[in-house]
Coordinates of C-alpha atoms in Angstrom, one line a residue:
X1 CA 85.0 162.8 99.8
X2 CA 87.7 161.9 102.3
X3 CA 86.6 161.8 106.0
X4 CA 88.8 162.6 109.0
X5 CA 88.6 161.9 112.6
X6 CA 87.1 164.5 114.9
X7 CA 89.0 166.1 117.7
X8 CA 90.3 163.6 120.2
X9 CA 89.9 164.5 123.9
X10 CA 92.7 164.0 126.4
X11 CA 90.9 161.2 128.0
X12 CA 90.4 159.4 124.7
X13 CA 94.0 160.1 123.8
X14 CA 95.2 158.3 126.9
X15 CA 93.1 155.2 126.0
X16 CA 94.5 155.2 122.5
X17 CA 98.1 155.4 123.9
X18 CA 97.3 152.4 126.0
X19 CA 96.0 150.5 122.9
X20 CA 99.2 151.3 120.9
X21 CA 101.4 149.7 123.7
X22 CA 99.1 146.7 124.4
X23 CA 99.3 143.3 122.7
X24 CA 95.9 143.5 121.0
X25 CA 96.5 143.8 117.2
X26 CA 92.9 145.1 116.7
X27 CA 93.3 147.8 119.3
X28 CA 96.7 148.9 117.9
X29 CA 95.3 149.2 114.4
X30 CA 92.3 151.2 115.5
X31 CA 94.4 153.5 117.5
X32 CA 96.8 154.1 114.6
X33 CA 93.9 154.8 112.3
X34 CA 92.7 157.6 114.5
X35 CA 96.2 159.0 115.1
X36 CA 97.1 159.1 111.4
X37 CA 93.7 160.5 110.5
X38 CA 94.2 163.2 113.1
X39 CA 97.6 164.0 111.6
X40 CA 95.9 164.7 108.3
X41 CA 96.4 161.4 106.5
X42 CA 93.8 160.3 103.9
X43 CA 91.9 157.0 104.3
X44 CA 93.6 155.5 101.3
X45 CA 97.1 156.3 102.7
X46 CA 96.2 154.9 106.1
X47 CA 94.9 151.7 104.5
X48 CA 98.1 151.4 102.4
X49 CA 100.5 151.8 105.3
X50 CA 98.6 149.5 107.7
X51 CA 97.9 146.9 105.1
X52 CA 94.1 146.8 105.6
X53 CA 91.1 147.6 103.4
X54 CA 90.1 151.2 102.9
X55 CA 86.5 150.5 104.0
X56 CA 87.9 149.3 107.4
X57 CA 89.6 152.6 107.8
X58 CA 86.5 154.6 106.9
X59 CA 84.2 152.5 109.1
X60 CA 86.5 152.9 112.1
X61 CA 86.6 156.7 111.8
X62 CA 82.8 156.9 111.3
X63 CA 82.2 154.7 114.4
X64 CA 84.5 156.8 116.5
X65 CA 83.1 160.1 115.3
X66 CA 79.6 158.8 116.1
X67 CA 80.1 156.9 119.4
X68 CA 83.6 157.6 120.7
X69 CA 85.9 154.9 122.3
X70 CA 83.0 152.5 123.2
X71 CA 82.0 152.2 119.6
X72 CA 85.5 151.0 118.4
X73 CA 86.6 149.1 121.6
X74 CA 87.8 145.5 120.8
X75 CA 85.2 143.0 122.0
X76 CA 86.0 139.5 123.1
X77 CA 85.0 136.8 120.7
X78 CA 81.7 135.0 121.4
X79 CA 83.2 131.6 120.5
X80 CA 81.0 131.3 117.4
X81 CA 77.4 130.3 117.1
X82 CA 75.9 127.9 119.5
X83 CA 76.0 124.3 118.3
X84 CA 72.8 123.2 116.5
X85 CA 73.3 119.5 117.1
X86 CA 73.2 119.3 120.8
X87 CA 73.2 116.1 123.0
X88 CA 69.4 115.9 122.5
X89 CA 69.9 115.4 118.7
X90 CA 72.6 112.8 119.4
X91 CA 70.3 110.9 121.8
X92 CA 67.5 111.1 119.3
X93 CA 69.8 109.6 116.6
X94 CA 70.8 106.8 119.0
X95 CA 67.2 106.1 119.8
X96 CA 66.2 105.9 116.1
X97 CA 69.0 103.7 115.1
X98 CA 68.0 101.1 117.7
X99 CA 64.4 101.0 116.3
X100 CA 63.0 99.6 113.1
X101 CA 62.4 102.0 110.2
X102 CA 58.8 103.0 109.6
X103 CA 56.7 100.9 107.3
X104 CA 56.3 103.6 104.7
X105 CA 60.1 103.6 104.0
X106 CA 59.9 100.0 102.8
X107 CA 63.4 99.3 104.1
X108 CA 64.6 96.7 106.5
X109 CA 67.3 98.8 108.0
X110 CA 68.2 102.4 108.5
X111 CA 70.6 104.2 106.2
X112 CA 72.4 107.4 107.1
X113 CA 70.3 109.3 104.6
X114 CA 67.0 108.1 106.0
X115 CA 68.3 108.8 109.6
X116 CA 69.1 112.4 108.6
X117 CA 65.7 112.9 107.1
X118 CA 64.0 111.5 110.3
X119 CA 66.1 113.7 112.6
X120 CA 65.3 116.8 110.5
X121 CA 61.6 116.0 110.8
X122 CA 61.8 115.5 114.5
X123 CA 63.4 118.9 115.5
X124 CA 61.9 122.3 114.5
X125 CA 65.2 124.1 114.5
X126 CA 66.8 121.7 112.0
X127 CA 65.8 122.1 108.4
X128 CA 68.4 119.7 106.9
X129 CA 71.2 117.6 108.3
X130 CA 73.9 115.8 106.3
X131 CA 74.5 112.0 106.6
X132 CA 78.1 112.7 107.7
X133 CA 76.8 114.7 110.6
X134 CA 74.5 111.8 111.6
X135 CA 77.6 109.6 111.5
X136 CA 79.5 111.9 113.9
X137 CA 76.4 112.1 116.2
X138 CA 76.4 108.3 116.4
X139 CA 80.1 108.2 117.1
X140 CA 79.5 110.6 120.0
X141 CA 77.1 108.0 121.4
X142 CA 79.7 105.2 120.9
X143 CA 78.0 103.7 117.8
X144 CA 79.9 103.1 114.6
X145 CA 77.7 102.9 111.5
X146 CA 79.2 100.4 109.1
X147 CA 78.2 97.5 106.9
X148 CA 77.9 94.1 108.5
X149 CA 80.6 92.3 106.4
X150 CA 84.3 91.6 106.3
X151 CA 86.6 92.3 103.4
X152 CA 88.3 89.2 102.3
X153 CA 91.7 88.6 100.8
X154 CA 91.8 86.0 98.1
X155 CA 94.0 83.0 98.9
X156 CA 94.4 82.2 95.2
X157 CA 98.1 82.0 94.5
X158 CA 97.3 82.8 90.8
X159 CA 95.0 85.7 91.6
X160 CA 96.8 88.1 89.2
X161 CA 96.7 85.6 86.4
X162 CA 93.0 84.9 86.8
X163 CA 92.1 88.5 87.2
X164 CA 94.1 89.5 84.1
X165 CA 92.3 86.8 82.2
X166 CA 89.0 88.2 83.3
X167 CA 90.0 91.7 82.3
X168 CA 91.3 90.6 78.9
X169 CA 88.1 88.6 78.0
X170 CA 85.9 91.4 79.3
X171 CA 87.7 94.0 77.1
X172 CA 87.4 91.6 74.1
X173 CA 83.7 91.2 74.6
X174 CA 83.1 94.9 75.0
X175 CA 85.0 95.8 71.8
X176 CA 83.3 93.1 69.6
X177 CA 80.0 94.3 68.1
X178 CA 78.8 90.7 67.9
X179 CA 79.9 89.6 71.4
X180 CA 78.9 90.3 74.9
X181 CA 80.0 89.6 78.5
X182 CA 77.6 88.0 80.9
X183 CA 78.1 88.0 84.7
X184 CA 76.5 84.9 86.3
X185 CA 76.0 84.3 90.0
X186 CA 73.4 82.9 92.5
X187 CA 72.1 84.0 95.8
X188 CA 69.8 82.6 98.5
X189 CA 66.7 84.4 99.8
X190 CA 64.8 83.4 103.0
X191 CA 61.1 84.1 103.4
X192 CA 61.3 83.9 107.2
X193 CA 62.1 87.2 108.8
X194 CA 65.2 87.7 110.9
X195 CA 66.6 90.7 112.8
X196 CA 69.3 92.7 111.0
X197 CA 71.1 95.8 112.2
X198 CA 73.6 97.9 110.4
X199 CA 75.0 99.5 113.6
X200 CA 77.2 98.1 116.3
X201 CA 79.1 99.4 119.4
X202 CA 82.7 100.4 118.5
X203 CA 84.2 97.5 120.3
X204 CA 81.9 94.9 118.8
X205 CA 81.4 93.6 115.2
X206 CA 77.9 93.8 113.5
X207 CA 75.9 90.7 113.9
X208 CA 73.0 89.2 112.1
X209 CA 70.8 86.9 114.2
X210 CA 69.5 84.1 111.9
X211 CA 67.2 81.4 113.2
X212 CA 68.6 78.4 111.5
X213 CA 67.0 76.0 114.0
X214 CA 63.6 76.7 112.5
X215 CA 62.0 75.5 109.3
X216 CA 62.4 78.3 106.8
X217 CA 61.4 78.7 103.2
X218 CA 64.5 79.4 101.1
X219 CA 64.9 79.8 97.3
X220 CA 67.9 80.5 95.1
X221 CA 68.1 83.1 92.3
X222 CA 70.2 82.4 89.2
X223 CA 71.0 85.8 87.7
X224 CA 72.8 86.5 84.4
X225 CA 73.6 90.2 83.9
X226 CA 74.6 91.6 80.5
X227 CA 77.6 93.8 81.0
X228 CA 76.7 96.3 78.2
X229 CA 72.9 96.5 78.3
X230 CA 72.5 95.7 82.0
X231 CA 69.6 93.4 81.1
X232 CA 69.1 90.6 83.6
X233 CA 68.1 87.0 82.7
X234 CA 66.7 85.5 86.0
X235 CA 65.6 82.1 87.0
X236 CA 64.6 80.6 90.4
X237 CA 65.8 77.2 91.8
X238 CA 64.3 75.2 94.6
X239 CA 66.8 74.2 97.3
X240 CA 70.5 73.9 96.8
X241 CA 71.9 74.8 93.3
X242 CA 73.6 71.8 91.6
X243 CA 75.0 70.8 88.3
X244 CA 71.6 69.8 86.9
X245 CA 69.9 73.1 87.8
X246 CA 72.9 75.0 86.4
X247 CA 72.8 73.1 83.1
X248 CA 69.1 73.9 82.8
X249 CA 69.8 77.6 83.4
X250 CA 72.6 77.6 80.8
X251 CA 70.4 76.0 78.2
X252 CA 67.7 78.7 78.7
X253 CA 70.4 81.4 78.8
X254 CA 72.0 80.3 75.5
X255 CA 68.6 80.0 73.8
X256 CA 68.0 83.6 74.8
X257 CA 71.5 84.6 73.5
X258 CA 70.9 82.8 70.2
X259 CA 67.7 84.8 69.7
X260 CA 69.9 88.0 70.2
X261 CA 72.1 87.0 67.2
X262 CA 75.4 87.1 69.2
X263 CA 78.4 85.3 67.8
X264 CA 79.9 84.6 71.2
X265 CA 79.5 85.4 74.9
X266 CA 82.0 85.5 77.7
X267 CA 80.4 84.0 80.8
X268 CA 82.1 85.2 84.0
X269 CA 81.4 83.3 87.2
X270 CA 83.0 82.1 90.4
X271 CA 84.4 78.7 91.3
X272 CA 81.3 77.2 92.8
X273 CA 81.2 73.4 92.7
X274 CA 78.3 73.4 90.3
X275 CA 80.2 75.7 87.9
X276 CA 83.3 73.5 87.9
X277 CA 81.7 70.1 88.0
X278 CA 82.4 67.5 85.4
X279 CA 78.8 67.5 84.2
X280 CA 78.8 71.2 83.7
X281 CA 82.1 71.2 81.9
X282 CA 81.0 68.3 79.7
X283 CA 77.8 70.2 78.8
X284 CA 79.7 73.3 77.8
X285 CA 82.0 71.2 75.5
X286 CA 79.0 69.5 73.9
X287 CA 77.2 72.8 73.4
X288 CA 80.2 74.5 71.8
X289 CA 80.7 71.5 69.5
X290 CA 77.0 71.7 68.5
X291 CA 77.3 75.5 68.2
X292 CA 80.2 75.2 65.7
X293 CA 78.1 72.8 63.5
X294 CA 74.9 74.7 63.6
X295 CA 76.2 78.3 63.8
X296 CA 74.9 79.0 67.3
X297 CA 76.3 81.5 69.8
X298 CA 79.7 80.2 71.2
X299 CA 80.1 80.0 74.9
X300 CA 83.4 81.1 76.5
X301 CA 83.7 80.7 80.3
X302 CA 86.0 82.6 82.7
X303 CA 86.5 81.6 86.3
X304 CA 87.2 84.3 88.8
X305 CA 90.0 83.9 91.4
X306 CA 89.1 81.9 94.5
X307 CA 87.1 84.0 97.2
X308 CA 87.1 87.3 95.3
X309 CA 83.5 88.6 95.5
X310 CA 84.7 92.2 94.8
X311 CA 85.4 91.1 91.2
X312 CA 81.7 90.1 90.7
X313 CA 79.3 93.1 90.4
X314 CA 76.3 90.8 91.1
X315 CA 77.5 90.4 94.7
X316 CA 76.8 94.1 95.5
X317 CA 73.5 93.9 93.8
X318 CA 72.4 90.9 95.8
X319 CA 73.5 92.6 99.0
X320 CA 71.6 95.8 98.2
X321 CA 68.4 93.9 97.5
X322 CA 68.6 92.0 100.8
X323 CA 69.3 95.3 102.6
X324 CA 66.2 96.8 101.0
X325 CA 63.7 93.9 101.2
X326 CA 64.6 91.5 104.0
X327 CA 65.0 92.0 107.7
X328 CA 61.9 91.5 109.8
X329 CA 59.5 91.7 106.8
X330 CA 57.4 88.6 106.3
X331 CA 56.2 87.6 102.9
X332 CA 53.1 85.5 102.7
X333 CA 54.6 83.0 100.3
X334 CA 57.6 82.3 98.1
X335 CA 55.9 83.8 95.0
X336 CA 55.5 87.2 96.7
X337 CA 59.2 87.1 97.8
X338 CA 60.4 86.2 94.3
X339 CA 58.3 88.9 92.7
X340 CA 59.6 91.5 95.1
X341 CA 63.2 90.4 94.5
X342 CA 62.9 90.5 90.7
X343 CA 61.3 94.0 90.8
X344 CA 64.1 95.3 93.1
X345 CA 66.8 93.6 90.9
X346 CA 65.6 95.2 87.7
X347 CA 65.1 98.6 89.4
X348 CA 68.7 98.4 90.7
X349 CA 70.3 97.5 87.4
X350 CA 68.3 100.2 85.5
X351 CA 69.6 102.9 87.9
X352 CA 73.1 101.4 87.6
X353 CA 73.0 101.6 83.8
X354 CA 72.0 105.3 83.9
X355 CA 75.0 106.1 86.1
X356 CA 77.4 104.0 84.1
X357 CA 76.3 105.5 80.8
X358 CA 76.8 109.0 82.1
X359 CA 80.3 108.0 83.4
X360 CA 81.3 106.4 80.1
X361 CA 80.0 109.4 78.2
X362 CA 82.1 111.7 80.4
X363 CA 85.2 109.6 79.8
X364 CA 84.6 109.6 76.1
X365 CA 84.1 113.4 76.1
X366 CA 87.3 114.0 78.0
X367 CA 89.2 111.7 75.6
X368 CA 87.9 113.6 72.6
X369 CA 85.8 110.7 71.3
X370 CA 82.4 111.0 69.7
X371 CA 79.7 109.1 71.6

């Protein structure tokens, strides 16, 4: 049933005439709706000529018939809802980021996600808050949340050649059913606690205060990560890695690979001195000569370009482990530190394998391949 406007009084007609001559688009449309309806136009016809929805026409007529001019008078915009994240929330975020995370989080430093959860728990009117909102709140306080590191540019003049060699050998190992690619790297871990912060003022670089002037307990982790299975072969070394320790690790690694029945492995590592030393190279030559005679797993090495940590996936794993475990946490002895690092390492690689398998399955599905 079509509705029409009621009789318009002379006083209301004068107001509508003013709306039709004014600059307000909303007032003009509402005045035209009432004028056309008073002239006998149907709601659908009015909506079509004014280019608006028919329900807008009906609602305007109903409001006027019920409440007159005050019911349809244009109202100034309120400016939107009041901001939820006021200066109090920003100050709380700044206070939290300058403190240590609680012990139950088992983290040495804050992350944006943990900060968002802590802020949501502190304020009753906030149920959830995104990590990007926390980043903006910290920027409001003059704090930039970023990782305490610098991106390097490799000075290697043959960077493209060495990177292409790595990609070619990596692809060959992935395609061969009896071959595998192994990433090998080392990292140092300190039992003594030190202060670490992932935030810094905008005009300053992040800093890590290390107490090198004190006697500290350090240990080095040798890690060999299988590119396909993401299984880690780990070994600890006392003090500074050298050629002798590296050769011992390679002997244990190749014994493990021979038990897996591999025909060859591609060992990808950086250009550390104990990787490129004469003793290490001689051991690799002697081992491959013996492997050819006895039918053992062949060892092929690939050196990464100089100063290119972004080409080594173990670099990000080591960094993540140190971010999770170290800081001002004190381990009672080296054994406890090593156990925690190994547990964290295997947990990290297991999660990475799940994400990588899903990504590879999605790529194969989009390519029309059967997984």
